[in-house]
mmCIF file of C-alpha atoms in Angstrom:
data_model
loop_
_atom_site.group_PDB
_atom_site.id
_atom_site.type_symbol
_atom_site.label_atom_id
_atom_site.label_comp_id
_atom_site.label_asym_id
_atom_site.label_seq_id
_atom_site.Cartn_x
_atom_site.Cartn_y
_atom_site.Cartn_z
ATOM 1 C CA MET A 108 16.907 1.710 -11.230
ATOM 2 C CA ARG A 109 15.098 3.550 -8.418
ATOM 3 C CA ARG A 110 12.359 3.040 -5.867
ATOM 4 C CA ILE A 111 9.792 5.549 -4.644
ATOM 5 C CA ILE A 112 7.489 4.798 -1.730
ATOM 6 C CA TYR A 113 4.777 7.370 -1.140
ATOM 7 C CA ARG A 114 1.476 7.730 0.644
ATOM 8 C CA SER A 115 -1.559 9.853 -0.107
ATOM 9 C CA ILE A 116 -5.263 10.246 0.633
ATOM 10 C CA ALA A 117 -7.843 9.125 -1.937
ATOM 11 C CA THR A 118 -10.541 11.611 -2.881
ATOM 12 C CA PRO A 119 -14.097 10.617 -1.959
ATOM 13 C CA GLY A 120 -14.895 9.924 -5.634
ATOM 14 C CA LEU A 121 -12.306 7.135 -5.808
ATOM 15 C CA ASP A 122 -14.741 4.264 -5.348
ATOM 16 C CA LYS A 123 -14.019 0.574 -5.919
ATOM 17 C CA ALA A 124 -14.893 0.677 -9.637
ATOM 18 C CA GLU A 125 -12.670 3.709 -10.253
ATOM 19 C CA MET A 126 -9.847 2.096 -8.277
ATOM 20 C CA PHE A 127 -9.998 -1.021 -10.448
ATOM 21 C CA ARG A 128 -9.906 1.159 -13.595
ATOM 22 C CA LEU A 129 -6.898 3.019 -12.187
ATOM 23 C CA VAL A 130 -5.055 -0.216 -11.366
ATOM 24 C CA TYR A 131 -5.806 -1.703 -14.794
ATOM 25 C CA HIS A 132 -4.486 1.352 -16.652
ATOM 26 C CA ALA A 133 -1.452 1.596 -14.337
ATOM 27 C CA ARG A 134 -0.653 -2.065 -14.946
ATOM 28 C CA VAL A 135 -0.765 -1.629 -18.732
ATOM 29 C CA ALA A 136 1.288 1.602 -18.650
ATOM 30 C CA ASN A 137 3.836 0.225 -16.169
ATOM 31 C CA GLU A 138 4.360 -2.917 -18.208
ATOM 32 C CA ALA A 139 5.100 -0.807 -21.286
ATOM 33 C CA LYS A 140 7.590 1.348 -19.311
ATOM 34 C CA GLY A 141 9.276 -1.458 -17.387
ATOM 35 C CA LEU A 142 7.948 -0.241 -14.022
ATOM 36 C CA THR A 143 6.846 -2.529 -11.205
ATOM 37 C CA GLY A 144 5.141 -2.063 -7.873
ATOM 38 C CA VAL A 145 2.278 -2.478 -5.508
ATOM 39 C CA LEU A 146 -0.585 -0.217 -4.412
ATOM 40 C CA LEU A 147 -2.150 -0.672 -0.981
ATOM 41 C CA GLN A 148 -5.405 0.874 0.226
ATOM 42 C CA ALA A 149 -6.747 1.119 3.770
ATOM 43 C CA GLY A 150 -9.950 3.149 3.743
ATOM 44 C CA GLN A 151 -9.036 6.411 2.024
ATOM 45 C CA HIS A 152 -5.307 5.963 2.727
ATOM 46 C CA LEU A 153 -3.031 4.855 -0.115
ATOM 47 C CA LEU A 154 0.556 3.586 -0.126
ATOM 48 C CA GLN A 155 2.451 2.813 -3.308
ATOM 49 C CA ILE A 156 5.819 1.216 -3.900
ATOM 50 C CA LEU A 157 6.958 1.994 -7.430
ATOM 51 C CA GLU A 158 10.235 0.842 -9.012
ATOM 52 C CA GLY A 159 11.908 1.057 -12.385
ATOM 53 C CA PRO A 160 14.331 2.887 -14.649
ATOM 54 C CA THR A 161 15.060 6.286 -13.102
ATOM 55 C CA TRP A 162 13.795 8.663 -15.776
ATOM 56 C CA LYS A 163 10.662 6.581 -16.484
ATOM 57 C CA LEU A 164 9.959 6.342 -12.758
ATOM 58 C CA PHE A 165 10.297 10.101 -12.234
ATOM 59 C CA ALA A 166 8.096 10.905 -15.230
ATOM 60 C CA THR A 167 5.417 8.474 -14.036
ATOM 61 C CA PHE A 168 5.603 9.767 -10.484
ATOM 62 C CA GLU A 169 5.076 13.364 -11.678
ATOM 63 C CA THR A 170 1.905 12.215 -13.426
ATOM 64 C CA ILE A 171 0.819 10.397 -10.252
ATOM 65 C CA ARG A 172 1.575 13.446 -8.087
ATOM 66 C CA ARG A 173 -0.703 15.640 -10.224
ATOM 67 C CA ASP A 174 -3.555 13.080 -10.362
ATOM 68 C CA MET A 175 -6.746 14.593 -8.918
ATOM 69 C CA ARG A 176 -7.960 11.246 -7.538
ATOM 70 C CA HIS A 177 -5.761 11.698 -4.468
ATOM 71 C CA SER A 178 -4.120 14.444 -2.435
ATOM 72 C CA GLY A 179 -1.453 14.934 0.204
ATOM 73 C CA VAL A 180 1.197 12.991 -1.700
ATOM 74 C CA GLU A 181 4.126 12.435 0.658
ATOM 75 C CA VAL A 182 7.304 10.650 -0.431
ATOM 76 C CA LEU A 183 8.478 8.343 2.362
ATOM 77 C CA PHE A 184 11.472 6.817 0.579
ATOM 78 C CA GLU A 185 13.290 7.475 -2.671
ATOM 79 C CA ARG A 186 16.553 5.780 -3.547
ATOM 80 C CA SER A 187 18.601 3.923 -6.148
ATOM 81 C CA ILE A 188 18.198 0.156 -5.986
ATOM 82 C CA PRO A 189 20.143 -2.711 -7.591
ATOM 83 C CA GLU A 190 17.034 -4.629 -8.720
ATOM 84 C CA ALA A 191 13.241 -4.547 -8.544
ATOM 85 C CA THR A 192 11.661 -5.948 -5.398
ATOM 86 C CA PHE A 193 8.529 -7.136 -7.205
ATOM 87 C CA PRO A 194 9.855 -7.888 -10.719
ATOM 88 C CA HIS A 195 6.752 -9.796 -11.878
ATOM 89 C CA TRP A 196 4.215 -7.194 -10.726
ATOM 90 C CA PRO A 197 3.620 -4.328 -13.156
ATOM 91 C CA MET A 198 1.058 -3.271 -10.536
ATOM 92 C CA ARG A 199 -0.509 -5.311 -7.737
ATOM 93 C CA TYR A 200 -3.339 -3.950 -5.627
ATOM 94 C CA PHE A 201 -4.434 -4.964 -2.141
ATOM 95 C CA ASP A 202 -6.977 -3.351 0.135
ATOM 96 C CA ASP A 203 -7.350 -3.571 3.891
ATOM 97 C CA HIS A 204 -9.698 -6.555 3.546
ATOM 98 C CA HIS A 205 -6.761 -8.655 2.341
ATOM 99 C CA ILE A 206 -3.892 -7.633 4.633
ATOM 100 C CA GLY A 207 -2.773 -11.201 5.301
ATOM 101 C CA LYS A 208 -2.838 -12.101 1.608
ATOM 102 C CA ALA A 209 -0.962 -8.892 0.745
ATOM 103 C CA LEU A 210 1.805 -9.544 3.246
ATOM 104 C CA THR A 211 2.152 -13.205 2.274
ATOM 105 C CA LEU A 212 2.291 -12.530 -1.470
ATOM 106 C CA MET A 213 4.635 -9.557 -1.052
ATOM 107 C CA HIS A 214 7.093 -11.679 0.936
ATOM 108 C CA GLU A 215 6.794 -14.587 -1.520
ATOM 109 C CA GLU A 216 7.423 -12.304 -4.516
ATOM 110 C CA ALA A 217 10.219 -10.257 -2.927
ATOM 111 C CA GLY A 218 12.052 -13.007 -1.073
ATOM 112 C CA GLU A 219 15.516 -11.766 -0.131
ATOM 113 C CA ARG A 220 14.902 -8.518 -2.029
ATOM 114 C CA MET A 221 12.434 -7.292 0.638
ATOM 115 C CA CYS A 222 14.248 -4.314 2.127
ATOM 116 C CA PRO A 223 13.593 -2.877 5.607
ATOM 117 C CA ALA A 224 12.200 0.362 4.122
ATOM 118 C CA ILE A 225 9.401 -1.533 2.352
ATOM 119 C CA ALA A 226 8.624 -3.772 5.327
ATOM 120 C CA GLU A 227 8.494 -0.763 7.654
ATOM 121 C CA ALA A 228 6.362 1.358 5.308
ATOM 122 C CA VAL A 229 3.846 -1.459 4.788
ATOM 123 C CA ARG A 230 3.689 -2.307 8.495
ATOM 124 C CA ASP A 231 3.202 1.339 9.497
ATOM 125 C CA PHE A 232 0.625 1.841 6.758
ATOM 126 C CA PHE A 233 -1.583 -1.033 7.863
ATOM 127 C CA VAL A 234 -1.156 -0.239 11.577
ATOM 128 C CA HIS A 235 -2.164 3.395 11.017
ATOM 129 C CA GLY A 236 -4.971 2.355 8.676
ATOM 130 C CA PHE A 237 -6.280 -0.094 11.240
ATOM 131 C CA ALA A 238 -6.081 2.498 14.027
ATOM 132 C CA ALA A 239 -7.839 5.124 11.900
ATOM 133 C CA HIS A 240 -10.639 2.793 10.773
ATOM 134 C CA GLN A 241 -13.830 4.517 11.907
ATOM 135 C CA THR A 242 -16.006 1.423 12.034
ATOM 136 C CA LEU A 243 -13.861 -0.260 14.672
ATOM 137 C CA LYS A 244 -14.849 0.402 18.240
ATOM 138 C CA PRO A 245 -13.161 -0.969 21.330
ATOM 139 C CA SER A 246 -14.992 -3.859 22.901
ATOM 140 C CA PRO A 247 -16.823 -2.970 26.088
ATOM 141 C CA PRO A 248 -15.150 -4.420 29.160
ATOM 142 C CA GLU A 249 -16.623 -7.642 30.415
ATOM 143 C CA ALA A 250 -18.899 -7.131 33.354
ATOM 144 C CA ALA A 251 -17.108 -7.857 36.563
ATOM 145 C CA ARG A 252 -18.021 -11.177 38.064
ATOM 146 C CA PRO A 253 -19.965 -10.793 41.236
ATOM 147 C CA SER A 254 -17.982 -11.788 44.229
ATOM 148 C CA PHE A 255 -19.550 -14.289 46.570
ATOM 149 C CA PRO A 256 -18.437 -14.908 50.072
ATOM 150 C CA LYS A 257 -16.381 -18.049 50.356
ATOM 151 C CA PRO A 258 -17.678 -20.729 52.648
ATOM 152 C CA CYS A 259 -15.788 -21.085 55.903
#
């Protein structure tokens, strides 16, 4: 059994409806192949943790790598593992609107199986996604309070 963690950038045509179609088909295919994992999205940024039998995982990942709905595929972690981290998730999906829910459910599902590589990849992904979010602007500083002379 192996784990691959990778990140990529979604193409502009990967809207919400297309993402849900992708997740549905991935869930069905992964269940048939004995693969498990989670897909996270923050804006156009994607992070996937995919686990399963080695040869099925590699074959699926090659298909994912060639998929035109994303680009810049970068493998962050690839290693043999003793067991699946998310054994009941053929494919879970969370976007940046549900970060708290994603983290809570991932920790509940993984329990003691949550390895540092996954925790670090997810943390870095959401931190970078949050920092890169174009709609967030720093708050303007509060106006300084006028100083008044103190009575003697």
